[in-house]
PDB file of C-alpha atoms in Angstrom:
ATOM      1  CA  MET A   9       0.075  -0.118   0.022  1.00 83.00           C
ATOM      2  CA  THR A  10       1.604   3.413  -0.966  1.00 88.00           C
ATOM      3  CA  ASN A  11       1.733   6.206   1.215  1.00 87.00           C
ATOM      4  CA  GLU A  12      -0.856   8.086  -0.406  1.00 87.00           C
ATOM      5  CA  GLN A  13      -3.180   5.317   0.124  1.00 88.00           C
ATOM      6  CA  LEU A  14      -2.696   4.868   4.040  1.00 88.00           C
ATOM      7  CA  VAL A  15      -3.032   8.796   4.103  1.00 87.00           C
ATOM      8  CA  ALA A  16      -6.562   8.724   2.691  1.00 88.00           C
ATOM      9  CA  GLN A  17      -7.290   6.100   4.791  1.00 88.00           C
ATOM     10  CA  ILE A  18      -6.342   7.724   7.941  1.00 87.00           C
ATOM     11  CA  LYS A  19      -8.110  10.755   7.030  1.00 86.00           C
ATOM     12  CA  ALA A  20     -11.396   8.539   6.178  1.00 87.00           C
ATOM     13  CA  GLY A  21     -10.979   7.142   9.889  1.00 86.00           C
ATOM     14  CA  GLU A  22     -10.188   3.517   9.042  1.00 87.00           C
ATOM     15  CA  ASP A  23      -8.018   1.774  11.456  1.00 86.00           C
ATOM     16  CA  VAL A  24      -6.162   4.908  12.150  1.00 86.00           C
ATOM     17  CA  GLN A  25      -3.256   3.322  14.839  1.00 87.00           C
ATOM     18  CA  LYS A  26      -2.473   0.669  12.487  1.00 89.00           C
ATOM     19  CA  ASN A  27      -2.508   2.719   9.148  1.00 87.00           C
ATOM     20  CA  MET A  28      -0.285   5.176  11.180  1.00 89.00           C
ATOM     21  CA  GLU A  29       2.113   2.657  12.231  1.00 88.00           C
ATOM     22  CA  GLN A  30       2.339   1.217   8.888  1.00 89.00           C
ATOM     23  CA  LEU A  31       2.895   4.885   7.163  1.00 89.00           C
ATOM     24  CA  TYR A  32       5.561   5.437   9.967  1.00 88.00           C
ATOM     25  CA  LEU A  33       7.342   2.354   8.782  1.00 89.00           C
ATOM     26  CA  GLN A  34       7.381   3.281   5.193  1.00 90.00           C
ATOM     27  CA  VAL A  35       8.690   7.077   5.841  1.00 90.00           C
ATOM     28  CA  ARG A  36      11.155   5.826   8.719  1.00 90.00           C
ATOM     29  CA  ASP A  37      14.141   5.836   6.858  1.00 91.00           C
ATOM     30  CA  TYR A  38      13.677   9.357   5.397  1.00 91.00           C
ATOM     31  CA  ILE A  39      12.841  10.576   8.922  1.00 91.00           C
ATOM     32  CA  HIS A  40      16.036   9.226   9.695  1.00 91.00           C
ATOM     33  CA  SER A  41      18.128  10.522   6.968  1.00 91.00           C
ATOM     34  CA  VAL A  42      16.725  13.995   7.999  1.00 89.00           C
ATOM     35  CA  ALA A  43      17.499  13.632  11.860  1.00 88.00           C
ATOM     36  CA  MET A  44      20.842  12.970  10.939  1.00 88.00           C
ATOM     37  CA  LYS A  45      21.532  16.285   9.266  1.00 83.00           C
ATOM     38  CA  TYR A  46      20.871  17.886  12.684  1.00 78.00           C
ATOM     39  CA  ARG A  47      22.642  15.533  14.666  1.00 76.00           C
ATOM     40  CA  ASN A  48      25.373  17.737  15.778  1.00 67.00           C
ATOM     41  CA  SER A  49      22.586  19.999  17.456  1.00 69.00           C
ATOM     42  CA  GLY A  50      20.483  17.317  19.242  1.00 73.00           C
ATOM     43  CA  GLU A  51      19.699  13.539  19.979  1.00 80.00           C
ATOM     44  CA  VAL A  52      18.695  11.688  16.841  1.00 85.00           C
ATOM     45  CA  GLU A  53      16.040   9.765  18.699  1.00 88.00           C
ATOM     46  CA  ASP A  54      14.456  12.874  19.865  1.00 87.00           C
ATOM     47  CA  LEU A  55      14.611  14.557  16.495  1.00 88.00           C
ATOM     48  CA  GLU A  56      12.859  11.679  14.805  1.00 89.00           C
ATOM     49  CA  GLN A  57      10.288  11.329  17.271  1.00 89.00           C
ATOM     50  CA  GLU A  58       9.533  15.227  16.516  1.00 89.00           C
ATOM     51  CA  GLY A  59       9.544  13.842  12.822  1.00 88.00           C
ATOM     52  CA  TYR A  60       6.760  11.468  13.413  1.00 90.00           C
ATOM     53  CA  LEU A  61       4.682  13.573  15.417  1.00 89.00           C
ATOM     54  CA  ALA A  62       5.240  16.311  12.480  1.00 89.00           C
ATOM     55  CA  LEU A  63       3.367  13.587   9.997  1.00 88.00           C
ATOM     56  CA  HIS A  64      -0.169  14.247  12.052  1.00 88.00           C
ATOM     57  CA  ALA A  65       0.004  17.713  10.948  1.00 88.00           C
ATOM     58  CA  ALA A  66       1.212  16.762   7.235  1.00 89.00           C
ATOM     59  CA  ILE A  67      -1.556  14.343   6.839  1.00 89.00           C
ATOM     60  CA  GLU A  68      -4.599  16.744   8.174  1.00 88.00           C
ATOM     61  CA  LYS A  69      -3.481  19.656   5.662  1.00 88.00           C
ATOM     62  CA  TYR A  70      -2.378  16.923   2.516  1.00 88.00           C
ATOM     63  CA  ASP A  71      -4.554  17.073  -0.487  1.00 87.00           C
ATOM     64  CA  PRO A  72      -3.622  14.563  -3.209  1.00 84.00           C
ATOM     65  CA  GLY A  73      -5.843  16.509  -5.738  1.00 84.00           C
ATOM     66  CA  GLN A  74      -2.693  18.949  -5.932  1.00 85.00           C
ATOM     67  CA  GLY A  75      -0.747  16.180  -7.520  1.00 84.00           C
ATOM     68  CA  PHE A  76       2.023  15.910  -4.924  1.00 84.00           C
ATOM     69  CA  LYS A  77       3.392  12.852  -3.458  1.00 89.00           C
ATOM     70  CA  PHE A  78       2.672  12.459   0.538  1.00 89.00           C
ATOM     71  CA  LEU A  79       6.286  12.616   1.373  1.00 89.00           C
ATOM     72  CA  THR A  80       7.341  15.107  -0.837  1.00 90.00           C
ATOM     73  CA  TYR A  81       4.595  17.303   0.978  1.00 90.00           C
ATOM     74  CA  ALA A  82       5.387  16.149   4.411  1.00 90.00           C
ATOM     75  CA  ALA A  83       9.151  16.901   4.051  1.00 91.00           C
ATOM     76  CA  TYR A  84       8.596  20.444   5.029  1.00 90.00           C
ATOM     77  CA  TYR A  85       6.592  19.627   8.319  1.00 90.00           C
ATOM     78  CA  ILE A  86       8.937  16.995   9.251  1.00 91.00           C
ATOM     79  CA  ARG A  87      12.091  19.554   8.960  1.00 89.00           C
ATOM     80  CA  GLN A  88       9.886  22.433  10.617  1.00 88.00           C
ATOM     81  CA  GLY A  89       9.136  19.988  13.526  1.00 88.00           C
ATOM     82  CA  MET A  90      12.690  19.286  14.112  1.00 87.00           C
ATOM     83  CA  GLN A  91      13.905  22.460  13.772  1.00 82.00           C
ATOM     84  CA  ARG A  92      11.409  24.213  16.223  1.00 83.00           C
ATOM     85  CA  TYR A  93      12.370  21.385  18.714  1.00 83.00           C
ATOM     86  CA  LEU A  94      16.098  22.331  18.374  1.00 78.00           C
ATOM     87  CA  GLN A  95      14.973  26.129  18.907  1.00 70.00           C
ATOM     88  CA  VAL A  96      13.382  25.576  22.184  1.00 71.00           C
ATOM     89  CA  ASN A  97      15.656  22.629  23.548  1.00 71.00           C
ATOM     90  CA  GLY A  98      18.948  22.604  21.255  1.00 60.00           C
ATOM     91  CA  SER A  99      20.534  24.975  23.639  1.00 58.00           C
ATOM     92  CA  CYS A 100      21.548  25.776  27.353  1.00 56.00           C
ATOM     93  CA  LEU A 101      20.491  29.461  26.288  1.00 60.00           C
ATOM     94  CA  ARG A 102      17.093  29.824  25.106  1.00 63.00           C
ATOM     95  CA  LEU A 103      16.728  32.298  22.333  1.00 66.00           C
ATOM     96  CA  PRO A 104      13.249  33.615  20.787  1.00 70.00           C
ATOM     97  CA  VAL A 105      12.351  31.799  17.708  1.00 65.00           C
ATOM     98  CA  HIS A 106      12.689  34.858  15.547  1.00 75.00           C
ATOM     99  CA  CYS A 107      16.226  35.155  16.907  1.00 77.00           C
ATOM    100  CA  GLN A 108      17.002  31.906  15.856  1.00 71.00           C
ATOM    101  CA  GLU A 109      15.516  32.190  12.443  1.00 79.00           C
ATOM    102  CA  LYS A 110      17.776  35.165  11.844  1.00 85.00           C
ATOM    103  CA  ILE A 111      20.814  33.264  13.002  1.00 83.00           C
ATOM    104  CA  GLN A 112      19.879  30.616  10.214  1.00 80.00           C
ATOM    105  CA  ARG A 113      19.699  33.083   7.379  1.00 88.00           C
ATOM    106  CA  TYR A 114      23.017  34.508   8.940  1.00 90.00           C
ATOM    107  CA  ASN A 115      24.568  31.033   8.643  1.00 88.00           C
ATOM    108  CA  ARG A 116      23.182  30.324   5.671  1.00 88.00           C
ATOM    109  CA  PHE A 117      24.287  33.393   4.038  1.00 92.00           C
ATOM    110  CA  CYS A 118      27.917  32.946   5.491  1.00 91.00           C
ATOM    111  CA  GLN A 119      27.785  29.435   4.177  1.00 90.00           C
ATOM    112  CA  SER A 120      26.947  30.449   0.308  1.00 91.00           C
ATOM    113  CA  PHE A 121      29.523  33.410   0.385  1.00 91.00           C
ATOM    114  CA  LYS A 122      32.401  31.264   1.129  1.00 90.00           C
ATOM    115  CA  MET A 123      31.522  28.897  -1.340  1.00 91.00           C
ATOM    116  CA  GLU A 124      31.168  31.590  -4.082  1.00 90.00           C
ATOM    117  CA  HIS A 125      34.064  33.920  -2.666  1.00 90.00           C
ATOM    118  CA  GLY A 126      36.121  31.322  -0.967  1.00 90.00           C
ATOM    119  CA  ARG A 127      36.456  33.382   2.353  1.00 91.00           C
ATOM    120  CA  LYS A 128      34.250  34.537   4.991  1.00 91.00           C
ATOM    121  CA  PRO A 129      32.211  37.710   4.599  1.00 91.00           C
ATOM    122  CA  THR A 130      32.571  41.033   6.422  1.00 92.00           C
ATOM    123  CA  ASP A 131      30.202  42.580   8.744  1.00 91.00           C
ATOM    124  CA  THR A 132      29.513  45.257   6.158  1.00 90.00           C
ATOM    125  CA  GLU A 133      29.008  42.273   3.634  1.00 91.00           C
ATOM    126  CA  ILE A 134      26.627  40.464   5.793  1.00 92.00           C
ATOM    127  CA  ALA A 135      24.417  43.517   6.468  1.00 90.00           C
ATOM    128  CA  ALA A 136      24.307  44.345   2.856  1.00 89.00           C
ATOM    129  CA  GLY A 137      23.415  40.891   1.952  1.00 89.00           C
ATOM    130  CA  LEU A 138      20.510  40.306   4.779  1.00 90.00           C
ATOM    131  CA  ASP A 139      19.387  43.912   4.331  1.00 90.00           C
ATOM    132  CA  LEU A 140      20.507  45.033   7.931  1.00 88.00           C
ATOM    133  CA  ILE A 141      22.485  47.449   9.778  1.00 91.00           C
ATOM    134  CA  LEU A 142      25.903  46.999  11.228  1.00 89.00           C
ATOM    135  CA  GLU A 143      24.126  46.713  15.024  1.00 90.00           C
ATOM    136  CA  GLN A 144      21.818  44.138  13.958  1.00 90.00           C
ATOM    137  CA  VAL A 145      24.539  42.035  12.233  1.00 91.00           C
ATOM    138  CA  TRP A 146      26.400  42.517  15.501  1.00 92.00           C
ATOM    139  CA  GLU A 147      23.513  41.153  18.025  1.00 90.00           C
ATOM    140  CA  ILE A 148      22.861  38.073  15.647  1.00 88.00           C
ATOM    141  CA  LYS A 149      26.447  37.273  15.772  1.00 88.00           C
ATOM    142  CA  GLU A 150      26.864  37.578  19.181  1.00 86.00           C
ATOM    143  CA  ASN A 151      23.382  35.533  19.579  1.00 81.00           C
ATOM    144  CA  ALA A 152      24.852  32.749  16.925  1.00 79.00           C
ATOM    145  CA  ARG A 153      27.816  32.570  20.010  1.00 78.00           C
ATOM    146  CA  ALA A 154      25.752  32.130  22.720  1.00 71.00           C
ATOM    147  CA  ILE A 155      23.195  29.398  21.356  1.00 65.00           C
ATOM    148  CA  HIS A 156      26.029  27.108  21.178  1.00 62.00           C
ATOM    149  CA  LEU A 157      26.872  27.251  24.865  1.00 61.00           C
ATOM    150  CA  GLY A 158      27.549  23.978  26.159  1.00 57.00           C
ATOM    151  CA  SER A 159      26.147  22.239  29.167  1.00 57.00           C
ATOM    152  CA  LEU A 160      27.954  21.338  31.986  1.00 58.00           C
ATOM    153  CA  ASP A 161      25.855  17.962  32.699  1.00 58.00           C
ATOM    154  CA  ALA A 162      26.591  17.011  28.892  1.00 59.00           C
ATOM    155  CA  PRO A 163      28.336  13.525  28.882  1.00 60.00           C
ATOM    156  CA  VAL A 164      31.746  13.116  27.190  1.00 59.00           C
ATOM    157  CA  MET A 165      32.373  10.356  24.723  1.00 59.00           C
ATOM    158  CA  GLY A 166      35.738   8.501  24.686  1.00 55.00           C
ATOM    159  CA  ILE A 167      36.562   8.697  28.254  1.00 48.00           C
ATOM    160  CA  GLU A 168      37.593   5.122  29.533  1.00 52.00           C
ATOM    161  CA  SER A 169      36.084   3.787  32.643  1.00 46.00           C
ATOM    162  CA  SER A 170      34.041   6.882  33.015  1.00 49.00           C
ATOM    163  CA  GLU A 171      30.796   5.944  30.942  1.00 53.00           C
ATOM    164  CA  ASP A 172      28.609   8.633  33.066  1.00 58.00           C
ATOM    165  CA  ALA A 173      31.392  11.590  33.029  1.00 62.00           C
ATOM    166  CA  THR A 174      30.276  14.790  32.237  1.00 63.00           C
ATOM    167  CA  VAL A 175      31.802  18.128  31.460  1.00 59.00           C
ATOM    168  CA  GLY A 176      31.455  19.420  34.816  1.00 59.00           C
ATOM    169  CA  GLU A 177      33.044  16.565  36.445  1.00 61.00           C
ATOM    170  CA  LEU A 178      36.195  16.902  33.854  1.00 60.00           C
ATOM    171  CA  THR A 179      36.367  20.909  34.288  1.00 61.00           C
ATOM    172  CA  GLY A 180      39.272  21.630  36.318  1.00 58.00           C
ATOM    173  CA  ASP A 181      38.752  23.766  39.371  1.00 59.00           C
ATOM    174  CA  ASP A 182      41.054  26.845  40.424  1.00 60.00           C
ATOM    175  CA  THR A 183      40.910  25.860  44.074  1.00 59.00           C
ATOM    176  CA  ASP A 184      43.937  24.645  45.008  1.00 56.00           C
ATOM    177  CA  VAL A 185      42.654  22.030  47.632  1.00 53.00           C
ATOM    178  CA  GLU A 186      45.616  20.079  48.437  1.00 54.00           C
ATOM    179  CA  GLY A 187      47.441  23.461  49.408  1.00 58.00           C
ATOM    180  CA  GLU A 188      44.432  24.515  51.521  1.00 64.00           C
ATOM    181  CA  VAL A 189      44.919  21.205  53.386  1.00 61.00           C
ATOM    182  CA  VAL A 190      48.501  21.261  53.783  1.00 57.00           C
ATOM    183  CA  GLU A 191      48.099  24.933  55.209  1.00 62.00           C
ATOM    184  CA  GLN A 192      45.602  23.809  57.542  1.00 65.00           C
ATOM    185  CA  ILE A 193      47.943  21.220  58.929  1.00 63.00           C
ATOM    186  CA  GLN A 194      50.814  23.554  59.039  1.00 56.00           C
ATOM    187  CA  ASP A 195      48.847  26.093  61.014  1.00 65.00           C
ATOM    188  CA  GLY A 196      47.671  23.567  63.589  1.00 70.00           C
ATOM    189  CA  GLN A 197      51.192  22.244  64.127  1.00 68.00           C
ATOM    190  CA  LEU A 198      52.507  26.000  64.344  1.00 66.00           C
ATOM    191  CA  LYS A 199      49.608  26.498  66.964  1.00 72.00           C
ATOM    192  CA  ASP A 200      50.915  23.426  68.853  1.00 75.00           C
ATOM    193  CA  THR A 201      54.609  24.567  68.594  1.00 75.00           C
ATOM    194  CA  LEU A 202      53.595  28.135  69.164  1.00 73.00           C
ATOM    195  CA  TRP A 203      51.830  27.746  72.726  1.00 78.00           C
ATOM    196  CA  GLY A 204      54.215  24.970  73.521  1.00 80.00           C
ATOM    197  CA  CYS A 205      57.157  27.416  73.590  1.00 80.00           C
ATOM    198  CA  VAL A 206      54.640  29.736  75.687  1.00 80.00           C
ATOM    199  CA  ASP A 207      53.761  26.917  78.076  1.00 83.00           C
ATOM    200  CA  ALA A 208      57.882  26.646  78.278  1.00 83.00           C
ATOM    201  CA  LEU A 209      58.121  30.278  79.878  1.00 85.00           C
ATOM    202  CA  PRO A 210      58.893  30.710  83.598  1.00 86.00           C
ATOM    203  CA  ASP A 211      56.508  31.839  86.208  1.00 86.00           C
ATOM    204  CA  ARG A 212      53.426  33.328  85.253  1.00 85.00           C
ATOM    205  CA  GLN A 213      54.262  34.302  81.681  1.00 86.00           C
ATOM    206  CA  PRO A 214      52.206  31.400  80.264  1.00 87.00           C
ATOM    207  CA  GLU A 215      49.171  32.527  82.012  1.00 89.00           C
ATOM    208  CA  VAL A 216      49.245  35.924  81.072  1.00 88.00           C
ATOM    209  CA  ILE A 217      50.068  35.054  77.495  1.00 86.00           C
ATOM    210  CA  ARG A 218      47.287  32.693  77.075  1.00 85.00           C
ATOM    211  CA  LYS A 219      44.615  35.209  79.290  1.00 85.00           C
ATOM    212  CA  ARG A 220      45.938  38.205  76.704  1.00 84.00           C
ATOM    213  CA  TYR A 221      45.480  36.384  73.337  1.00 80.00           C
ATOM    214  CA  GLN A 222      43.236  33.385  73.916  1.00 78.00           C
ATOM    215  CA  GLN A 223      40.966  34.563  76.524  1.00 82.00           C
ATOM    216  CA  ASP A 224      41.026  38.333  75.176  1.00 82.00           C
ATOM    217  CA  MET A 225      41.215  39.802  78.831  1.00 86.00           C
ATOM    218  CA  THR A 226      42.862  43.110  79.123  1.00 87.00           C
ATOM    219  CA  LEU A 227      45.990  44.283  81.540  1.00 87.00           C
ATOM    220  CA  ALA A 228      43.508  45.338  83.833  1.00 88.00           C
ATOM    221  CA  GLU A 229      41.461  42.076  84.281  1.00 89.00           C
ATOM    222  CA  ILE A 230      44.636  40.097  84.377  1.00 89.00           C
ATOM    223  CA  GLY A 231      45.841  42.169  87.421  1.00 89.00           C
ATOM    224  CA  LYS A 232      42.447  41.529  89.044  1.00 89.00           C
ATOM    225  CA  THR A 233      42.946  38.025  89.074  1.00 89.00           C
ATOM    226  CA  TYR A 234      46.406  37.968  90.841  1.00 88.00           C
ATOM    227  CA  GLY A 235      46.087  41.111  92.872  1.00 90.00           C
ATOM    228  CA  VAL A 236      48.392  43.072  91.032  1.00 89.00           C
ATOM    229  CA  THR A 237      48.505  46.172  89.001  1.00 90.00           C
ATOM    230  CA  ALA A 238      47.999  46.644  85.211  1.00 88.00           C
ATOM    231  CA  GLU A 239      51.466  47.817  85.017  1.00 89.00           C
ATOM    232  CA  ALA A 240      52.815  44.777  86.690  1.00 89.00           C
ATOM    233  CA  VAL A 241      50.858  42.634  84.165  1.00 88.00           C
ATOM    234  CA  ARG A 242      52.446  44.789  81.048  1.00 88.00           C
ATOM    235  CA  GLN A 243      56.040  44.294  82.592  1.00 88.00           C
ATOM    236  CA  THR A 244      55.180  40.230  82.622  1.00 89.00           C
ATOM    237  CA  HIS A 245      53.652  40.585  79.052  1.00 86.00           C
ATOM    238  CA  ALA A 246      56.347  42.303  77.502  1.00 86.00           C
ATOM    239  CA  LYS A 247      59.083  39.960  79.261  1.00 85.00           C
ATOM    240  CA  ALA A 248      57.289  37.041  77.942  1.00 83.00           C
ATOM    241  CA  LEU A 249      57.105  38.477  74.397  1.00 81.00           C
ATOM    242  CA  ARG A 250      60.948  38.980  74.560  1.00 80.00           C
ATOM    243  CA  GLU A 251      61.407  35.408  75.596  1.00 80.00           C
ATOM    244  CA  LEU A 252      59.606  34.050  72.918  1.00 74.00           C
ATOM    245  CA  ARG A 253      61.793  36.074  70.583  1.00 73.00           C
ATOM    246  CA  LYS A 254      65.255  34.551  71.885  1.00 73.00           C
ATOM    247  CA  PRO A 255      66.703  31.815  69.477  1.00 73.00           C
ATOM    248  CA  ARG A 256      65.570  28.932  71.908  1.00 72.00           C
ATOM    249  CA  ALA A 257      62.029  29.677  70.900  1.00 69.00           C
ATOM    250  CA  ALA A 258      62.737  30.880  67.356  1.00 65.00           C
ATOM    251  CA  LYS A 259      64.753  27.535  66.358  1.00 69.00           C
ATOM    252  CA  GLN A 260      61.321  25.718  66.868  1.00 70.00           C
ATOM    253  CA  LEU A 261      59.228  28.291  64.779  1.00 62.00           C
ATOM    254  CA  CYS A 262      61.820  28.696  61.958  1.00 63.00           C
ATOM    255  CA  PRO A 263      60.445  25.716  59.908  1.00 61.00           C
ATOM    256  CA  PHE A 264      56.949  27.284  59.661  1.00 58.00           C
ATOM    257  CA  LEU A 265      58.098  30.480  58.108  1.00 54.00           C
ATOM    258  CA  PRO A 266      59.450  29.660  54.627  1.00 49.00           C
ATOM    259  CA  GLY A 267      60.609  32.769  52.980  1.00 45.00           C
ATOM    260  CA  VAL A 268      59.834  34.915  55.892  1.00 42.00           C
ATOM    261  CA  GLY A 269      62.339  35.753  58.748  1.00 39.00           C
ATOM    262  CA  ILE A 270      65.630  34.303  59.131  1.00 34.00           C
ATOM    263  CA  TYR A 271      65.361  32.917  55.247  1.00 35.00           C
ATOM    264  CA  GLU A 272      64.738  36.441  53.886  1.00 39.00           C
ATOM    265  CA  GLY A 273      65.412  39.342  56.456  1.00 39.00           C
ATOM    266  CA  GLY A 274      67.506  37.800  59.145  1.00 41.00           C
ATOM    267  CA  ILE A 275      67.312  37.300  62.748  1.00 40.00           C
ATOM    268  CA  ASP A 276      65.889  40.956  62.938  1.00 44.00           C
ATOM    269  CA  SER A 277      63.057  40.125  60.500  1.00 42.00           C
ATOM    270  CA  PHE A 278      62.005  36.826  62.046  1.00 39.00           C
ATOM    271  CA  ASN A 279      61.918  38.453  65.494  1.00 43.00           C
ATOM    272  CA  ARG A 280      59.349  40.819  64.185  1.00 45.00           C
ATOM    273  CA  THR A 281      57.318  37.961  62.476  1.00 44.00           C
ATOM    274  CA  TRP A 282      57.773  34.672  64.688  1.00 44.00           C
ATOM    275  CA  THR A 283      54.219  33.892  64.662  1.00 43.00           C
ATOM    276  CA  SER A 284      51.762  32.908  62.088  1.00 48.00           C
ATOM    277  CA  SER A 285      49.303  35.414  60.096  1.00 50.00           C
ATOM    278  CA  THR A 286      46.417  34.383  62.388  1.00 46.00           C
ATOM    279  CA  GLU A 287      48.538  34.751  65.803  1.00 51.00           C
ATOM    280  CA  ARG A 288      50.519  37.707  64.550  1.00 53.00           C
ATOM    281  CA  ALA A 289      47.327  39.771  63.939  1.00 48.00           C
ATOM    282  CA  ALA A 290      45.728  38.564  67.388  1.00 45.00           C
ATOM    283  CA  LEU A 291      48.985  39.687  69.059  1.00 52.00           C
ATOM    284  CA  SER A 292      48.862  43.085  67.257  1.00 54.00           C
ATOM    285  CA  MET A 293      45.497  43.548  68.221  1.00 48.00           C
ATOM    286  CA  ALA A 294      46.208  42.951  71.412  1.00 47.00           C
ATOM    287  CA  GLU A 295      48.909  45.312  71.669  1.00 55.00           C
ATOM    288  CA  SER A 296      46.892  47.966  70.026  1.00 56.00           C
ATOM    289  CA  MET A 297      44.488  47.625  72.565  1.00 52.00           C
ATOM    290  CA  GLU A 298      47.126  47.678  75.057  1.00 54.00           C
ATOM    291  CA  ILE A 299      48.434  51.126  73.747  1.00 60.00           C
ATOM    292  CA  GLU A 300      44.921  52.243  73.859  1.00 61.00           C
ATOM    293  CA  GLU A 301      44.167  51.541  77.187  1.00 60.00           C
ATOM    294  CA  ARG A 302      47.465  52.723  78.686  1.00 64.00           C
ATOM    295  CA  ARG A 303      46.380  56.157  76.729  1.00 69.00           C
ATOM    296  CA  ARG A 304      43.014  55.826  78.258  1.00 68.00           C
ATOM    297  CA  GLU A 305      44.540  55.544  81.901  1.00 70.00           C
ATOM    298  CA  LYS A 306      46.867  58.475  81.390  1.00 72.00           C
ATOM    299  CA  HIS A 307      43.943  60.540  80.082  1.00 67.00           C
ATOM    300  CA  MET A 308      41.803  59.486  83.208  1.00 74.00           C
ATOM    301  CA  GLU A 309      44.617  60.506  85.322  1.00 76.00           C
ATOM    302  CA  LEU A 310      44.780  63.910  83.440  1.00 75.00           C
ATOM    303  CA  LEU A 311      41.225  64.166  83.934  1.00 72.00           C
ATOM    304  CA  ASP A 312      41.431  63.538  87.888  1.00 75.00           C
ATOM    305  CA  LYS A 313      44.244  65.916  88.169  1.00 76.00           C
ATOM    306  CA  ILE A 314      42.106  68.541  86.303  1.00 74.00           C
ATOM    307  CA  ARG A 315      39.342  67.796  88.660  1.00 73.00           C
ATOM    308  CA  ALA A 316      41.385  68.013  91.711  1.00 75.00           C
ATOM    309  CA  LYS A 317      42.812  71.399  90.677  1.00 74.00           C
ATOM    310  CA  VAL A 318      39.255  72.710  89.906  1.00 70.00           C
ATOM    311  CA  ALA A 319      37.867  71.438  93.193  1.00 72.00           C
ATOM    312  CA  ILE A 320      40.873  72.956  95.045  1.00 74.00           C
ATOM    313  CA  SER A 321      39.991  76.627  93.050  1.00 70.00           C
ATOM    314  CA  GLN A 322      36.150  76.523  93.842  1.00 69.00           C
ATOM    315  CA  GLN A 323      36.922  75.909  97.753  1.00 72.00           C
ATOM    316  CA  LYS A 324      39.430  78.850  97.589  1.00 68.00           C
ATOM    317  CA  GLY A 325      36.617  80.860  95.962  1.00 64.00           C
ATOM    318  CA  GLU A 326      34.125  79.912  98.684  1.00 65.00           C
ATOM    319  CA  GLN A 327      36.504  80.703 101.223  1.00 64.00           C
ATOM    320  CA  HIS A 328      37.346  84.207 100.139  1.00 61.00           C
ATOM    321  CA  GLU A 329      33.639  85.013  99.902  1.00 57.00           C
TER     322      GLU A 329
END
């Protein structure tokens, strides 16, 4: 039975399902050949399915009285169905249909121009050939680049033992994971070594340093715990820092400072950078707080002196009256 006879029976409502299956079997090779032309833009099986669905529209509008064979008439609907499918699903970035049609015109013109002249057309030649202005040509070219963006979930073929590998899984990451792990390990070792040196200090020095930098206590608060003045605690604190800068402690901290301290700037530089960036920042902040606290204490002493002078002056004025 010919395609035209099957279409006539389908339109007459005679055993529609069986006749549609037979019609598809007879035009399947043609649908597959059309789908193969678009294989770089979409899955062949999906395109073939769109071609099969397009047969329904072709059957509905087919008129055998025009003298055309059914497959010749249906070819337009089959190609259109596949093209519409690709316009909607063929790219990660979805563009309006009219934009994609402009891209297709642009591609056809560029291909025909290259076949005729042996080179790619310039933007001015494209504008003249498509009756556009340069801004429109630039917009079409930008859309043409965007429509070819790939998906990170797209499978990668030809990778041994990686049947489910995707582009995202095989894309390199700028993050230095190994470096971060090594740095974390070194930071942990540095803290252990640093605070081990602190605990080796004599008298109250370890307690003062830990209270100052680990518990974030002020010199006055530390002094209250020991029943001494803030100035006495400051002296203990300064003495502890001097002890940590001595060679005995410096030798233990040296391995954690590549490119810093005695490796570049000598002992003086190392004495200024004997802690990690974290510990150094904490000590620096604490020392700044200490300086600010001393300034505040001096300011309060000055205010007390001024208040005392004012009080004495007032008393003398009252006595004179």
